[in-house]
PDB file of C-alpha atoms in Angstrom:
ATOM      1  CA  MET I   1     -32.514  12.030   8.983  1.00  0.00           C
ATOM      2  CA  LYS I   2     -35.663  12.138   7.051  1.00  0.00           C
ATOM      3  CA  LYS I   3     -34.989  14.804   5.030  1.00  0.00           C
ATOM      4  CA  LEU I   4     -32.424  13.241   3.934  1.00  0.00           C
ATOM      5  CA  LEU I   5     -34.395  10.361   3.280  1.00  0.00           C
ATOM      6  CA  THR I   6     -37.091  12.155   1.134  1.00  0.00           C
ATOM      7  CA  PHE I   7     -34.706  13.599  -1.061  1.00  0.00           C
ATOM      8  CA  VAL I   8     -32.757  10.371  -1.929  1.00  0.00           C
ATOM      9  CA  LEU I   9     -36.295   8.996  -3.035  1.00  0.00           C
ATOM     10  CA  ILE I  10     -37.273  12.107  -5.464  1.00  0.00           C
ATOM     11  CA  VAL I  11     -33.926  11.686  -7.255  1.00  0.00           C
ATOM     12  CA  MET I  12     -34.197   8.482  -6.907  1.00  0.00           C
ATOM     13  CA  LEU I  13     -38.009   8.534  -8.654  1.00  0.00           C
ATOM     14  CA  ALA I  14     -36.635  11.720 -10.943  1.00  0.00           C
ATOM     15  CA  CYS I  15     -34.075   9.169 -12.026  1.00  0.00           C
ATOM     16  CA  LEU I  16     -36.472   6.899 -13.136  1.00  0.00           C
ATOM     17  CA  PHE I  17     -38.834   8.542 -15.077  1.00  0.00           C
ATOM     18  CA  LEU I  18     -37.021  10.102 -16.825  1.00  0.00           C
ATOM     19  CA  ASP I  19     -35.608   9.147 -20.636  1.00  0.00           C
ATOM     20  CA  LYS I  20     -31.996  10.487 -19.932  1.00  0.00           C
ATOM     21  CA  VAL I  21     -30.234  12.774 -17.117  1.00  0.00           C
ATOM     22  CA  GLY I  22     -27.594  15.181 -18.747  1.00  0.00           C
ATOM     23  CA  GLY I  23     -26.496  13.809 -21.917  1.00  0.00           C
ATOM     24  CA  SER I  24     -23.553  11.271 -22.247  1.00  0.00           C
ATOM     25  CA  ASP I  25     -22.777   8.425 -25.031  1.00  0.00           C
ATOM     26  CA  MET I  26     -21.728   6.436 -22.683  1.00  0.00           C
ATOM     27  CA  HIS I  27     -23.103   2.866 -23.100  1.00  0.00           C
ATOM     28  CA  MET I  28     -23.067   0.096 -20.065  1.00  0.00           C
ATOM     29  CA  GLN I  29     -23.788  -3.432 -20.708  1.00  0.00           C
ATOM     30  CA  PHE I  30     -25.318  -6.384 -17.868  1.00  0.00           C
ATOM     31  CA  ASN I  31     -24.912  -9.665 -18.701  1.00  0.00           C
ATOM     32  CA  GLY I  32     -24.100  -9.340 -22.376  1.00  0.00           C
ATOM     33  CA  ASP I  33     -27.948  -6.990 -23.083  1.00  0.00           C
ATOM     34  CA  ASP I  34     -26.925  -3.517 -22.791  1.00  0.00           C
ATOM     35  CA  VAL I  35     -28.724  -1.140 -20.213  1.00  0.00           C
ATOM     36  CA  ASP I  36     -30.916   1.974 -21.175  1.00  0.00           C
ATOM     37  CA  GLY I  37     -32.044   5.192 -20.051  1.00  0.00           C
ATOM     38  CA  PRO I  38     -32.836   6.456 -16.516  1.00  0.00           C
ATOM     39  CA  LEU I  39     -31.139   2.624 -15.213  1.00  0.00           C
ATOM     40  CA  GLU I  40     -28.105   3.593 -17.271  1.00  0.00           C
ATOM     41  CA  TRP I  41     -27.672   6.109 -15.018  1.00  0.00           C
ATOM     42  CA  LEU I  42     -28.701   4.498 -12.433  1.00  0.00           C
ATOM     43  CA  PHE I  43     -26.555   1.815 -12.515  1.00  0.00           C
ATOM     44  CA  GLY I  44     -23.442   4.194 -13.558  1.00  0.00           C
ATOM     45  CA  LEU I  45     -23.694   6.364 -10.906  1.00  0.00           C
ATOM     46  CA  VAL I  46     -24.090   3.226  -7.883  1.00  0.00           C
ATOM     47  CA  PHE I  47     -20.996   1.483  -9.890  1.00  0.00           C
ATOM     48  CA  ALA I  48     -19.535   5.449  -9.531  1.00  0.00           C
ATOM     49  CA  GLY I  49     -20.545   5.545  -5.453  1.00  0.00           C
ATOM     50  CA  GLY I  50     -18.785   2.408  -4.795  1.00  0.00           C
ATOM     51  CA  GLY I  51     -16.220   3.063  -6.761  1.00  0.00           C
ATOM     52  CA  LEU I  52     -15.541   6.123  -4.424  1.00  0.00           C
ATOM     53  CA  LEU I  53     -16.605   4.150  -0.820  1.00  0.00           C
ATOM     54  CA  ILE I  54     -13.863   1.517  -1.808  1.00  0.00           C
ATOM     55  CA  ALA I  55     -11.230   4.699  -2.631  1.00  0.00           C
ATOM     56  CA  ALA I  56     -11.730   5.949  -0.082  1.00  0.00           C
ATOM     57  CA  MET I  57     -11.647   2.738   1.940  1.00  0.00           C
ATOM     58  CA  ALA I  58      -8.256   2.019   0.707  1.00  0.00           C
ATOM     59  CA  LEU I  59      -6.924   5.807   1.626  1.00  0.00           C
ATOM     60  CA  VAL I  60      -8.154   4.969   4.992  1.00  0.00           C
ATOM     61  CA  CYS I  61      -6.385   1.658   5.559  1.00  0.00           C
ATOM     62  CA  ALA I  62      -2.885   3.036   3.730  1.00  0.00           C
ATOM     63  CA  ALA I  63      -3.647   6.050   6.158  1.00  0.00           C
ATOM     64  CA  VAL I  64      -3.300   3.895   8.765  1.00  0.00           C
ATOM     65  CA  VAL I  65      -0.567   1.632   7.425  1.00  0.00           C
ATOM     66  CA  THR I  66       1.289   4.742   6.991  1.00  0.00           C
ATOM     67  CA  GLY I  67       0.998   6.694  10.559  1.00  0.00           C
ATOM     68  CA  VAL I  68       1.623   3.363  12.295  1.00  0.00           C
ATOM     69  CA  ALA I  69       4.834   2.965  10.592  1.00  0.00           C
ATOM     70  CA  LEU I  70       6.069   6.669  10.670  1.00  0.00           C
ATOM     71  CA  ALA I  71       4.982   6.276  14.510  1.00  0.00           C
ATOM     72  CA  GLY I  72       7.305   3.777  14.772  1.00  0.00           C
ATOM     73  CA  VAL I  73      10.145   5.156  12.778  1.00  0.00           C
ATOM     74  CA  GLY I  74       9.299   8.945  15.194  1.00  0.00           C
ATOM     75  CA  VAL I  75      10.239   6.467  18.770  1.00  0.00           C
ATOM     76  CA  VAL I  76      13.843   5.432  17.340  1.00  0.00           C
ATOM     77  CA  LEU I  77      14.299   8.746  16.148  1.00  0.00           C
ATOM     78  CA  ILE I  78      13.203  10.530  19.172  1.00  0.00           C
ATOM     79  CA  ALA I  79      15.366   7.528  20.990  1.00  0.00           C
ATOM     80  CA  VAL I  80      18.568   8.351  18.706  1.00  0.00           C
ATOM     81  CA  VAL I  81      18.213  11.753  19.120  1.00  0.00           C
ATOM     82  CA  ALA I  82      18.595  11.357  23.278  1.00  0.00           C
ATOM     83  CA  LEU I  83      21.049   9.149  23.224  1.00  0.00           C
ATOM     84  CA  CYS I  84      23.361  11.557  20.980  1.00  0.00           C
ATOM     85  CA  VAL I  85      22.380  14.378  23.760  1.00  0.00           C
ATOM     86  CA  VAL I  86      23.200  11.977  26.397  1.00  0.00           C
ATOM     87  CA  LEU I  87      26.278  11.132  24.451  1.00  0.00           C
ATOM     88  CA  VAL I  88      27.405  14.881  24.232  1.00  0.00           C
ATOM     89  CA  LEU I  89      26.553  15.966  27.280  1.00  0.00           C
ATOM     90  CA  ALA I  90      28.998  13.011  28.868  1.00  0.00           C
ATOM     91  CA  LEU I  91      32.130  13.981  26.026  1.00  0.00           C
ATOM     92  CA  SER I  92      32.081  17.821  26.988  1.00  0.00           C
ATOM     93  CA  THR I  93      31.245  17.510  31.320  1.00  0.00           C
ATOM     94  CA  PRO I  94      35.251  18.215  31.675  1.00  0.00           C
ATOM     95  CA  VAL I  95      34.683  21.308  29.272  1.00  0.00           C
ATOM     96  CA  LEU I  96      31.329  22.003  31.648  1.00  0.00           C
ATOM     97  CA  LEU I  97      33.205  21.970  34.588  1.00  0.00           C
ATOM     98  CA  PRO I  98      34.421  25.159  35.121  1.00  0.00           C
ATOM     99  CA  LEU I  99      30.788  26.515  34.749  1.00  0.00           C
ATOM    100  CA  LEU I 100      28.958  23.887  37.020  1.00  0.00           C
ATOM    101  CA  ILE I 101      30.950  25.291  39.808  1.00  0.00           C
ATOM    102  CA  PRO I 102      29.564  28.003  40.224  1.00  0.00           C
ATOM    103  CA  VAL I 103      25.714  26.580  38.940  1.00  0.00           C
ATOM    104  CA  ALA I 104      26.257  24.389  41.735  1.00  0.00           C
ATOM    105  CA  ILE I 105      26.800  27.539  44.594  1.00  0.00           C
ATOM    106  CA  VAL I 106      24.007  29.436  43.368  1.00  0.00           C
ATOM    107  CA  TRP I 107      21.815  26.428  43.688  1.00  0.00           C
ATOM    108  CA  LEU I 108      23.066  25.677  47.534  1.00  0.00           C
ATOM    109  CA  ILE I 109      22.117  29.013  48.591  1.00  0.00           C
ATOM    110  CA  VAL I 110      19.241  29.442  46.499  1.00  0.00           C
ATOM    111  CA  SER I 111      17.854  26.138  48.532  1.00  0.00           C
ATOM    112  CA  ARG I 112      19.183  27.581  52.300  1.00  0.00           C
ATOM    113  CA  ASN I 113      17.571  30.949  51.479  1.00  0.00           C
ATOM    114  CA  ARG I 114      14.466  28.649  50.787  1.00  0.00           C
ATOM    115  CA  LYS I 115      14.427  26.116  53.682  1.00  0.00           C
ATOM    116  CA  GLN I 116      14.943  29.436  56.139  1.00  0.00           C
ATOM    117  CA  ALA I 117      12.444  31.081  54.840  1.00  0.00           C
ATOM    118  CA  GLN I 118       9.977  27.552  55.305  1.00  0.00           C
ATOM    119  CA  ALA I 119      11.262  27.002  58.678  1.00  0.00           C
ATOM    120  CA  ARG I 120       9.965  30.617  59.552  1.00  0.00           C
ATOM    121  CA  GLN I 121       6.272  30.345  58.075  1.00  0.00           C
ATOM    122  CA  GLN I 122       6.229  26.614  60.359  1.00  0.00           C
ATOM    123  CA  GLY I 123       7.786  28.674  63.418  1.00  0.00           C
ATOM    124  CA  LEU I 124       5.179  31.378  62.813  1.00  0.00           C
TER     125      LEU I 124
END
């Protein structure tokens, strides 16, 4: 932090002592008076930095608002997709019934074997 502060101080002093930092034809007026020399450059730098800071804050606010709005839309879309899946399953249950009978038989056999294995382990 100390190195950064010394660097900023050196740059500001250089701006004050230099006549012009970079050539430009920009003319700045402050309260009706022309500002010339390094002070013109310093004011331009400060105002440009302030504009960039305001723009960055506006972008962050826009991103937060967009994130909140799209998160709400996303929740609604997930609910709609889940409702559609439940509706499709409800409508296809009579068609899937012949497939569910063998699945139920296999499930019963596996669960019975698992219960018997657990009973043997507890009995030891």
